[in-house]
Amino acid sequence: MTRRTWALAQLNEKHGYLAGNYAPVEEETPLTPCMVVSGSIPNELAGGQYVRNGGNPMANDDAGRESHWFDGDGMLSGVLFQRRANGSIAPHFVNRYVVTDILLATRQGAHRPILPSIATLSSPSVSLLRVLYEVMRSLVLCLLTWIPLTWSIGLGKGTRRLSKISVANTNIFYHDGKALAACESGPPMRIMLPKLETGGWWTGDEGKSWASGIGPLKIFNEMTTAHPHTDTSTNELLLYHSTFVAPYLRISVIPPRSSRRSALIGATVPGMKEGKLMHDFAATKTRTVVMDLPLTLDPRNLLSGKPVVHYEPTAAVRFGVFPRREPEKVRWYEDPTACCIYHTANCWDESQAETSQSGSSEDAVNFLACRLNSATLIYSAGNTLAPTTAKAPNGEEERCELHYWRFAEPPKATELLPPLDSTALEKAPKAQHDSPARITHSFPLSRVPFEFPTINLAHAPAAGLGPNRFVYGCSMREGTFDAGMGRHSAKIDCLVKMDVQSLVKRGRARADAGKMKKGEAVDMRSMPEIIASAEHAQDGAVQGDITVFPLPHGWYAQETTFIPRSNPQGEDDGFLLFFCFDELTHLHPATGEPLPSAVSQLWVLDARDMKTVVARIELPARVPYGLHGKWFTEAEIDGQERVDEQSIRRWALRDVQKSDRRSKEERIKREGKLNVLNALRRWVELWA
């Protein structure tokens, strides 16, 4: 028995992220009317569109292949709130694949994806030969698309060559008249709202491209974060580019075309020694925060018998802080305890004037992120047994918590010395130009599981890059985002609202007084305790710093997006939009698989009271549990930059052939006149 067979036998069940409502859908849906089953649609949604991205593997016939939740071709699912002449709002659902090079190359009946799975690259049970085989298979399939004699079965007209390896399955965002779908393995892809058509790759505007170079070098330079940030005061787009090739980490700052500001393109962040798996970063009005986590992404790991994606439990976590346009001035802050961070929540500056009242005098950056005390997620999301080294240390429980760090800047030399004519000069401490960067505070805000954070990006003074009072996130009644994955997969049945400024203030006061133990949370209550306290509270009673919306039994949610009211009376005066699925109704009771009639809903929740479901909209299709989404306003949809009709990538899902191995063999025999290269490509698709 091979190591891989043994590992699969240990799980002894179907891949948790290809089953139930994680299973991919097999149909695209054009804009189709939806039914409002309860409540009414707020006027704030009129003319806008909510769109969510996620992996939906096209080549899914081989159920025994390695697969990971982060794999899969990007599929966008959206709800457009059309205005009617009579003033009413008509919701319409649409879902479409992001038509990437990979999707076009895969669609001719291949029974498994072109690219190797993250599960293959991360599992310690997969042999070196297997990894090399998967990589070589992908290279052969990619190279064959560059040979004209293979185009009869390759990519469509105008996009014959597979030049980008991104599947654009992680997120969707907006910049300067463009909606863009993205994942880390390539550049963003233009998406045309509201029909969700694919408009072509985007690597920056003319003279502002970060994707220089040729061949493989260009592919590495094109890699771009799927979690950019926007400074709404300048409309600058903040990006980073992380690869496993030196210099490993670069950043870009791209202003809108109407701005006179210059672009910063692909500037190196010094201090990285190897490729790391960094999924997100953070920014304030003046500074940027990047992360050097102990989760490596480096093919050279294979030379030492480790997987390409490997967790180092004894390595420290480093945070790099630098002025937005000066990455060469990066200052690294070290946290000795290993962890994983996939999503940041909020980040803001703190000036000397603000800190002097508390007795200190220093500039600082405050940082909130979802901290996992293990790397189990990477393995369990691939249906792979996590090695002991990837689990929580010292027998601790697996945790995913909203965590706070404070990065203090070292004092400047001139700040430590009294005036030259002062008699205190001789007694003054000598200036230390190389004073170490200090993390003055580090603690979790709560013990409840917390992931997929979202904030009110429109709230002033935050405006997307400042201190928000409230952070919303996803949670669960039992388990956590690490321990709950793998065999049973993670399912979100609670939404959480935290008053983070209050929790941070409480935590800092306790820490400064020496009353907080290492690892202790500001609020130590469990999820059941918080829910119970809310149930016993009288109407109108203050709920404290943490409010929970538990979904009805059997219902599960996805990431939320905040939409403010037209005339908000506070930061939390708005709505949360999210997709929901009723597993008790729409999954087969025996197999757990989706019924043919399975559909999802879009819920609109009052973000202030976290209890009132303002509207429930039934969709004409099922939306698998996915990743990240965004709300696009009517003005953004109307203000999109036009795309030449010839540039829109078109394909027909109904043309995809999902035939079995025998039919593929017969097809090859019928096409006996195929040249040798065509036959080679078909053989690789068939047997690899």
XYZ file of C-alpha atoms in Angstrom:
688
model
C 0.000 0.000 0.000
C 1.421 3.398 -0.986
C 1.583 6.295 1.431
C -1.145 8.100 -0.500
C -3.433 5.044 -0.468
C -2.862 4.658 3.258
C -3.703 8.318 3.873
C -6.914 8.095 1.861
C -7.855 4.896 3.658
C -7.479 6.671 6.985
C -10.058 9.247 5.946
C -12.247 6.508 4.463
C -14.814 8.851 3.023
C -15.485 11.126 0.084
C -13.534 14.345 -0.182
C -15.286 16.797 2.144
C -14.692 19.673 -0.260
C -16.174 17.903 -3.275
C -19.298 16.689 -1.456
C -22.521 18.212 -0.167
C -22.842 21.895 -0.958
C -19.105 22.036 -1.588
C -19.712 19.971 -4.738
C -19.352 21.951 -7.978
C -22.371 22.914 -10.055
C -22.482 21.781 -13.676
C -24.496 24.556 -15.285
C -24.135 28.259 -15.946
C -27.213 30.428 -15.439
C -27.856 33.663 -17.380
C -29.557 36.564 -15.619
C -32.699 34.886 -14.279
C -35.445 36.365 -12.055
C -35.429 35.344 -8.380
C -38.235 35.140 -5.843
C -38.315 37.151 -2.622
C -39.620 34.585 -0.128
C -39.736 36.884 2.900
C -39.248 40.536 3.793
C -38.522 43.297 1.321
C -35.395 44.427 -0.506
C -33.856 47.637 0.911
C -33.733 50.600 -1.467
C -29.960 50.803 -0.895
C -29.535 47.692 -3.064
C -31.357 49.087 -6.108
C -29.214 48.955 -9.244
C -26.289 47.239 -7.528
C -24.963 43.692 -7.742
C -23.498 41.262 -5.225
C -20.918 38.876 -6.723
C -19.031 36.038 -5.024
C -16.079 34.049 -6.397
C -15.086 30.454 -5.667
C -13.530 27.312 -7.117
C -15.797 25.120 -9.253
C -13.661 22.441 -10.976
C -14.696 21.780 -14.557
C -12.666 18.566 -14.866
C -14.216 16.665 -11.975
C -14.766 13.132 -13.317
C -11.802 11.591 -11.472
C -13.145 11.366 -7.908
C -9.968 9.666 -6.686
C -7.604 12.461 -7.656
C -5.888 14.768 -5.194
C -8.016 17.864 -4.787
C -8.068 20.932 -2.580
C -10.733 23.490 -1.709
C -8.449 26.199 -3.113
C -8.229 24.400 -6.487
C -10.935 24.614 -9.098
C -11.833 26.922 -11.951
C -13.172 30.281 -10.851
C -16.947 30.619 -10.965
C -18.747 33.868 -10.201
C -22.223 33.823 -8.657
C -24.115 37.090 -8.495
C -27.437 38.716 -7.738
C -28.327 41.889 -9.656
C -30.967 44.155 -8.123
C -32.585 45.625 -11.219
C -34.641 48.800 -10.977
C -38.121 48.612 -12.422
C -40.020 51.496 -13.986
C -42.549 51.389 -11.140
C -39.797 51.861 -8.550
C -39.691 48.262 -7.362
C -36.552 46.105 -7.287
C -36.278 42.831 -9.223
C -33.435 40.496 -8.149
C -31.814 38.435 -10.935
C -29.308 35.607 -10.414
C -26.387 34.825 -12.728
C -23.432 32.455 -12.477
C -20.577 32.057 -14.949
C -17.131 30.586 -15.146
C -14.191 32.962 -15.345
C -12.930 32.030 -18.814
C -9.210 31.653 -18.101
C -6.540 30.075 -20.309
C -6.668 27.029 -18.044
C -10.432 26.653 -18.421
C -10.282 26.948 -22.204
C -7.494 24.380 -22.366
C -9.379 21.997 -20.072
C -12.819 22.124 -21.621
C -12.327 19.562 -24.363
C -13.311 16.657 -22.137
C -10.255 16.263 -19.894
C -11.198 14.153 -16.878
C -8.930 15.977 -14.417
C -7.447 19.479 -14.085
C -4.318 20.579 -15.925
C -2.579 22.030 -12.869
C -1.370 19.942 -9.913
C -3.511 20.268 -6.802
C -2.408 22.132 -3.704
C -3.141 18.832 -1.946
C -0.411 17.212 -4.062
C 2.062 19.980 -3.268
C 1.363 20.029 0.479
C 0.777 16.403 1.466
C 3.730 14.636 3.130
C 2.179 11.323 2.015
C 2.680 12.108 -1.688
C 6.017 10.844 -2.972
C 8.621 12.968 -4.719
C 8.134 10.995 -7.933
C 4.399 11.667 -7.835
C 4.945 15.399 -7.421
C 7.466 15.486 -10.270
C 5.083 13.496 -12.461
C 2.220 15.933 -11.826
C 4.435 18.940 -12.535
C 5.799 17.415 -15.750
C 2.280 16.510 -16.901
C 1.196 20.125 -16.424
C 4.244 21.438 -18.270
C 3.641 19.134 -21.237
C -0.013 20.157 -21.503
C 0.907 23.841 -21.286
C 3.727 23.610 -23.829
C 1.567 21.756 -26.333
C -0.794 24.724 -26.509
C 2.066 26.788 -27.981
C 2.476 24.469 -30.956
C 0.221 25.521 -33.877
C -0.365 21.940 -35.014
C -2.262 21.255 -31.769
C -4.617 24.226 -32.002
C -7.425 22.197 -33.525
C -8.060 20.765 -30.070
C -6.504 23.534 -28.005
C -7.567 26.991 -27.041
C -10.156 29.027 -28.854
C -9.493 31.533 -31.593
C -7.492 34.499 -30.361
C -6.422 32.750 -27.139
C -4.695 29.657 -28.450
C -1.663 29.747 -26.203
C -1.846 28.982 -22.497
C 0.184 31.918 -21.177
C -1.374 32.368 -17.721
C -1.791 29.651 -15.084
C -4.273 31.529 -12.875
C -7.743 30.037 -12.404
C -9.037 33.358 -10.950
C -11.098 31.578 -8.288
C -10.512 33.518 -5.062
C -11.853 37.059 -5.049
C -13.377 39.865 -7.100
C -12.689 43.591 -6.644
C -13.057 46.939 -8.421
C -10.491 49.493 -9.575
C -10.772 52.495 -11.870
C -13.731 51.302 -13.920
C -12.784 47.638 -13.914
C -14.218 44.650 -12.042
C -11.432 42.093 -11.592
C -11.418 38.413 -10.565
C -8.194 37.134 -9.037
C -6.106 34.460 -7.367
C -2.419 34.490 -6.384
C -1.077 32.424 -9.295
C -1.471 35.146 -11.918
C -2.814 38.590 -12.775
C -6.442 39.660 -12.317
C -9.041 39.017 -15.028
C -11.474 41.653 -16.315
C -15.131 40.848 -15.586
C -17.998 42.670 -17.269
C -20.897 43.432 -14.943
C -23.724 42.518 -14.649
C -23.614 39.496 -17.009
C -20.248 38.362 -15.562
C -18.613 37.974 -18.970
C -14.829 37.591 -19.098
C -13.018 40.545 -20.662
C -9.335 39.541 -20.613
C -6.274 39.705 -18.355
C -5.210 42.952 -16.677
C -1.628 43.638 -15.578
C -1.911 47.369 -15.067
C -2.620 50.226 -17.431
C -0.296 51.438 -20.153
C 3.072 52.297 -18.670
C 2.016 50.900 -15.285
C 2.395 47.133 -15.735
C 4.089 44.933 -13.145
C 4.268 41.928 -15.506
C 7.594 42.452 -17.245
C 9.870 39.722 -18.556
C 9.492 36.816 -20.960
C 8.677 33.133 -20.583
C 8.646 31.687 -17.045
C 10.077 34.920 -15.627
C 7.012 36.826 -16.807
C 4.711 34.232 -15.214
C 6.401 34.815 -11.846
C 6.226 38.599 -12.230
C 2.516 38.405 -13.056
C 1.592 36.691 -9.785
C -0.585 39.081 -7.800
C -2.487 38.987 -4.536
C -6.199 38.194 -4.602
C -6.642 40.518 -1.601
C -5.726 44.024 -2.772
C -6.624 47.108 -0.762
C -7.952 50.442 -1.970
C -7.309 53.841 -0.428
C -10.692 55.442 -1.012
C -9.281 58.945 -0.425
C -6.922 58.610 -3.416
C -8.461 55.565 -5.170
C -4.992 54.010 -5.240
C -4.909 50.225 -5.616
C -2.411 48.534 -3.285
C -1.039 45.168 -4.419
C 1.718 42.726 -3.581
C 3.348 40.046 -5.726
C 4.647 36.968 -3.889
C 6.564 34.138 -5.607
C 9.123 31.440 -4.829
C 11.735 33.201 -6.983
C 13.981 35.968 -5.602
C 13.317 38.684 -4.571
C 10.207 36.777 -3.351
C 8.058 39.803 -2.478
C 7.274 43.002 -4.402
C 4.593 45.659 -3.992
C 2.741 47.961 -6.373
C 0.738 51.139 -5.831
C -1.463 51.954 -8.822
C -3.372 55.251 -8.920
C -6.386 55.747 -11.196
C -5.712 56.996 -14.707
C -7.141 60.394 -13.818
C -4.603 60.893 -11.030
C -1.376 62.846 -11.338
C 0.258 60.553 -8.829
C 2.952 58.277 -10.173
C 2.624 54.513 -9.984
C 4.968 52.347 -7.934
C 5.388 49.114 -9.870
C 6.904 45.894 -8.550
C 9.148 47.450 -5.895
C 11.098 44.882 -3.878
C 10.463 44.401 -0.165
C 13.899 43.422 1.225
C 14.319 40.854 3.966
C 12.529 37.802 2.549
C 14.778 34.735 2.302
C 12.428 32.257 0.611
C 8.999 31.966 -0.944
C 6.136 32.036 1.540
C 2.413 31.393 1.258
C 1.050 34.845 2.074
C -2.650 35.182 1.232
C -3.376 38.703 2.510
C -1.726 41.863 3.814
C -2.851 45.118 5.433
C -2.525 48.859 4.978
C -3.124 52.078 6.888
C -3.340 55.598 5.481
C 0.459 55.821 5.527
C 1.955 52.355 5.904
C 1.782 48.804 4.612
C 2.025 45.584 6.639
C 3.242 42.341 5.035
C 3.828 38.952 6.646
C 6.641 36.407 6.611
C 4.837 33.321 7.910
C 6.300 29.854 8.661
C 4.327 28.367 5.743
C 6.810 27.989 2.901
C 5.975 27.715 -0.788
C 9.219 26.581 -2.357
C 9.972 23.764 -4.854
C 13.439 23.530 -3.313
C 11.777 21.886 -0.299
C 11.694 18.691 -2.372
C 15.494 18.507 -2.226
C 15.294 18.055 1.550
C 12.405 15.591 1.479
C 9.698 18.116 2.363
C 6.566 19.052 0.390
C 6.529 22.171 -1.766
C 4.084 23.695 0.737
C 5.566 23.074 4.186
C 4.914 24.375 7.703
C 7.824 25.093 10.061
C 6.346 24.961 13.601
C 9.502 26.269 15.265
C 9.921 29.286 12.992
C 8.968 32.775 14.103
C 6.346 34.963 12.460
C 7.646 38.232 11.047
C 5.623 41.331 10.200
C 7.125 43.882 7.826
C 5.973 47.495 8.237
C 7.019 50.247 5.830
C 5.839 53.575 4.376
C 3.452 52.872 1.508
C 5.817 53.938 -1.283
C 9.115 53.101 0.421
C 9.392 49.317 0.870
C 13.171 49.662 1.167
C 12.525 51.155 4.621
C 10.797 48.023 5.877
C 11.133 47.286 9.579
C 10.571 43.657 10.639
C 8.742 42.754 13.866
C 9.152 39.210 15.171
C 6.623 37.088 17.048
C 8.375 33.903 18.264
C 5.201 31.766 18.225
C 4.434 30.152 14.864
C 0.982 30.598 13.362
C -0.916 30.934 10.091
C -2.798 34.029 8.948
C -4.954 33.957 5.838
C -7.080 37.072 6.289
C -6.492 40.478 7.852
C -9.391 42.437 9.341
C -8.306 46.017 10.093
C -5.183 48.133 10.451
C -4.630 51.713 11.609
C -1.944 54.221 12.542
C -1.344 55.508 16.044
C 0.549 58.767 16.478
C 2.678 60.057 19.344
C -0.059 62.520 20.241
C -2.452 59.630 20.771
C -0.004 57.565 22.828
C 1.351 60.392 25.007
C -1.849 60.431 27.059
C -1.145 56.870 28.165
C 2.406 57.637 29.231
C 4.250 56.503 26.115
C 5.511 58.565 23.208
C 5.854 56.595 20.024
C 4.299 56.026 16.644
C 2.703 52.628 16.189
C 0.619 50.486 13.860
C -2.360 48.514 15.165
C -3.172 45.285 13.351
C -6.105 42.844 13.504
C -6.084 39.483 11.722
C -7.518 35.983 11.955
C -4.792 33.932 13.642
C -4.697 30.133 13.425
C -2.423 28.357 15.903
C -1.727 25.541 13.431
C -1.498 24.794 9.701
C -4.174 22.092 9.777
C -6.404 23.990 7.357
C -3.975 23.582 4.453
C -4.047 19.801 4.840
C -7.639 19.147 5.846
C -9.008 21.314 3.018
C -7.195 18.892 0.722
C -8.601 15.801 2.470
C -5.074 15.054 3.668
C -3.961 13.968 7.120
C -1.998 16.790 8.710
C 1.465 15.854 9.991
C 2.077 16.223 13.705
C 4.319 19.223 13.066
C 1.400 21.113 11.478
C -0.917 20.734 14.455
C -1.341 23.082 17.405
C 1.712 22.951 19.721
C 1.864 21.353 23.155
C -1.495 19.643 22.797
C -3.401 22.920 22.556
C -6.861 23.072 21.036
C -7.027 24.134 17.407
C -8.010 27.794 17.327
C -8.799 30.466 14.765
C -9.275 33.777 16.571
C -9.402 37.472 15.810
C -6.019 38.599 17.146
C -4.529 42.016 17.933
C -0.906 43.144 17.500
C 0.641 46.551 18.136
C 3.872 47.386 16.309
C 5.762 50.267 17.958
C 8.299 52.208 15.940
C 11.743 52.545 17.558
C 12.281 56.018 19.032
C 14.163 58.487 16.903
C 17.547 59.692 18.114
C 16.437 63.324 18.432
C 13.529 62.308 20.640
C 15.773 60.826 23.342
C 18.203 63.723 23.815
C 17.503 66.920 25.797
C 18.625 70.317 24.414
C 22.388 70.777 24.002
C 22.531 73.444 26.717
C 20.665 71.269 29.196
C 22.449 70.104 32.349
C 20.606 66.797 31.950
C 22.455 65.997 28.745
C 25.143 63.916 30.444
C 22.532 61.847 32.280
C 20.311 61.332 29.226
C 20.168 57.848 27.682
C 22.226 57.541 24.550
C 20.297 57.364 21.286
C 20.064 53.908 19.770
C 19.881 54.195 15.982
C 19.436 50.427 15.716
C 16.739 50.089 18.362
C 14.841 46.859 17.775
C 11.290 46.956 16.508
C 8.926 45.933 19.309
C 5.572 44.203 19.409
C 4.181 45.878 22.517
C 0.882 43.972 22.613
C -0.337 40.657 21.217
C -3.561 38.952 22.312
C -6.777 37.415 20.930
C -9.949 39.448 21.321
C -12.231 36.456 21.843
C -12.225 32.673 22.104
C -14.938 32.206 19.456
C -13.799 30.936 16.029
C -13.506 33.890 13.643
C -12.727 33.948 9.921
C -13.698 35.746 6.683
C -13.699 39.195 8.345
C -15.509 42.148 6.797
C -15.893 45.815 7.728
C -17.806 48.882 6.597
C -15.300 50.145 4.025
C -17.243 53.364 3.467
C -17.201 54.490 7.092
C -15.341 57.700 7.871
C -12.704 58.189 9.185
C -11.688 54.630 8.317
C -12.639 54.747 4.611
C -11.177 51.286 4.203
C -7.748 52.017 5.725
C -8.317 53.158 9.270
C -9.756 52.191 12.641
C -13.167 50.587 12.323
C -15.156 50.074 15.474
C -16.927 46.955 14.225
C -15.577 43.859 12.488
C -17.977 41.185 11.230
C -16.982 37.578 10.647
C -18.034 33.964 10.216
C -18.097 31.387 12.985
C -19.706 28.142 14.158
C -21.486 26.765 17.195
C -19.042 23.868 17.574
C -15.483 23.214 16.440
C -13.258 25.698 14.673
C -11.973 26.493 11.207
C -9.027 24.141 11.730
C -10.447 21.258 13.729
C -13.774 21.352 11.896
C -12.200 20.757 8.508
C -11.172 17.591 6.735
C -13.545 14.771 7.556
C -16.587 16.960 8.054
C -15.434 20.196 6.361
C -16.021 23.641 7.794
C -19.576 24.963 7.847
C -20.577 28.432 8.954
C -23.701 28.491 11.126
C -23.020 31.708 13.075
C -22.220 35.284 12.093
C -20.375 37.473 14.589
C -20.137 41.221 15.174
C -17.308 42.482 17.401
C -16.751 45.933 18.857
C -13.012 45.610 18.307
C -12.076 49.069 19.580
C -13.679 48.323 22.934
C -12.069 44.883 23.112
C -8.638 46.270 22.171
C -8.930 49.014 24.802
C -9.869 46.472 27.468
C -7.083 44.125 26.440
C -4.385 46.800 26.413
C -5.429 48.059 29.831
C -5.252 44.570 31.318
C -1.939 43.812 29.606
C -0.384 47.091 30.775
C -1.519 46.277 34.319
C 0.057 42.827 34.095
C -3.312 41.100 34.412
C -3.373 39.221 31.104
C -1.638 35.875 30.692
C 0.035 34.906 27.431
C -2.553 33.558 25.002
C -5.478 34.677 27.154
C -8.342 36.319 25.253
C -10.022 39.556 26.254
C -13.394 37.773 26.194
C -13.011 34.137 27.272
C -16.624 33.079 26.680
C -17.360 30.223 24.287
C -19.845 30.478 21.437
C -22.588 28.567 23.328
C -22.111 30.887 26.316
C -22.448 34.023 24.191
C -25.561 32.690 22.454
C -27.094 31.686 25.794
C -26.423 35.095 27.352
C -28.152 36.799 24.414
C -31.158 34.487 24.681
C -31.629 35.327 28.354
C -31.094 39.067 27.913
C -34.155 41.299 28.038
C -35.274 43.149 24.926
C -33.263 46.320 24.459
C -30.490 45.180 26.791
C -26.913 45.948 25.765
C -25.344 42.805 24.341
C -21.740 43.712 25.111
C -18.813 43.757 22.703
C -19.742 40.543 20.868
C -23.063 39.896 19.140
C -23.926 36.634 17.378
C -26.512 35.770 14.734
C -27.020 31.984 14.917
C -28.563 30.580 11.739
C -31.570 28.246 11.954
C -30.722 24.577 12.410
C -29.530 23.025 9.143
C -28.782 26.358 7.455
C -25.203 27.364 6.619
C -23.834 30.693 5.421
C -20.909 32.028 3.430
C -18.760 35.147 3.759
C -20.689 38.367 4.375
C -20.379 41.767 2.686
C -21.385 45.059 4.333
C -23.610 47.598 2.524
C -24.266 50.891 4.377
C -27.648 52.611 4.537
C -28.173 55.737 2.464
C -28.027 58.067 5.480
C -26.284 55.996 8.141
C -26.610 56.947 11.785
C -23.479 55.050 12.721
C -20.764 52.755 11.421
C -22.910 49.647 11.840
C -26.031 51.132 10.219
C -26.340 48.913 7.180
C -26.847 45.384 5.930
C -24.907 42.138 5.599
C -25.396 40.180 2.359
C -24.514 36.478 2.198
C -25.493 33.261 0.445
C -27.278 30.593 2.520
C -28.053 26.910 2.002
C -30.539 24.618 3.780
C -28.830 21.220 4.010
C -31.817 19.526 5.645
C -33.997 20.301 2.632
C -31.588 20.184 -0.291
C -29.155 17.346 0.502
C -30.033 13.670 0.083
C -30.633 12.235 3.586
C -28.662 9.049 2.842
C -25.792 10.164 0.592
C -25.469 13.794 1.643
C -25.251 14.832 -2.000
C -27.201 17.802 -3.431
C -30.629 16.958 -4.788
C -31.336 17.900 -8.429
C -33.763 20.533 -7.148
C -31.283 22.051 -4.677
C -31.170 25.856 -4.608
C -29.539 28.487 -2.408
C -30.797 31.760 -0.979
C -29.374 35.245 -0.548
C -30.093 36.743 2.864
C -30.046 40.415 3.866
C -29.342 40.844 7.595
C -29.618 44.032 9.643
C -25.983 44.681 10.606
C -26.929 46.855 13.567
C -29.118 44.508 15.606
C -27.716 41.244 14.122
C -31.100 39.548 14.431
C -33.485 40.943 11.797
C -33.422 39.154 8.441
C -34.603 42.024 6.245
C -35.082 39.870 3.132
C -34.627 36.310 1.908
C -34.267 35.754 -1.833
C -34.548 32.261 -3.318
C -32.195 31.687 -6.242
C -32.867 29.494 -9.292
C -29.634 27.537 -8.681
C -27.338 26.225 -5.967
C -24.290 28.273 -4.962
C -21.515 26.010 -3.581
C -19.709 27.127 -0.437
C -17.000 29.410 -1.799
C -14.605 32.190 -1.005
C -14.814 35.970 -1.341
C -17.348 38.412 -2.717
C -17.993 42.115 -3.225
C -20.849 44.561 -3.530
C -20.787 46.655 -6.711
C -22.799 49.869 -6.667
C -24.979 51.032 -9.526
C -22.453 53.799 -10.234
C -19.610 51.289 -10.498
C -21.586 49.094 -12.893
C -22.547 52.064 -15.072
C -19.024 53.493 -14.914
C -17.208 50.425 -16.233
C -14.527 50.945 -18.837
C -15.717 49.519 -22.118
C -14.180 46.386 -23.578
C -13.958 45.641 -27.277
C -16.499 42.949 -28.134
C -13.707 41.000 -29.823
C -11.836 40.860 -26.518
C -14.642 39.199 -24.566
C -13.875 35.524 -24.070
C -16.838 33.443 -25.142
C -17.495 29.767 -24.731
C -20.475 27.469 -24.310
C -20.640 25.198 -21.274
C -23.041 22.920 -23.112
C -20.235 22.130 -25.564
C -18.104 20.610 -22.828
C -17.849 16.853 -23.341
C -17.969 14.890 -20.098
C -17.401 11.537 -21.692
C -15.748 8.570 -20.057
C -12.396 7.027 -20.939
C -13.864 4.679 -23.529
C -15.525 7.470 -25.501
C -12.234 9.376 -25.488
C -10.447 6.342 -26.894
C -13.060 6.006 -29.626
C -12.727 9.685 -30.464
C -8.990 9.350 -30.906
C -9.474 6.331 -33.171
C -12.035 8.174 -35.307
C -9.632 11.047 -35.785
C -6.874 8.904 -37.191
C -5.656 11.752 -39.347
C -4.625 13.764 -36.306
C -0.985 14.680 -36.329
C 1.359 13.151 -33.772
C 1.323 16.199 -31.509
C -2.459 16.199 -31.315
C -2.438 12.523 -30.430
C 0.216 13.152 -27.773
C -1.857 15.847 -26.139
C -4.948 13.654 -26.161
C -2.998 10.779 -24.661
C -1.676 12.978 -21.838
C -5.195 14.245 -21.065
C -6.562 10.719 -21.186
C -4.108 8.812 -19.056
C -2.335 11.357 -16.846
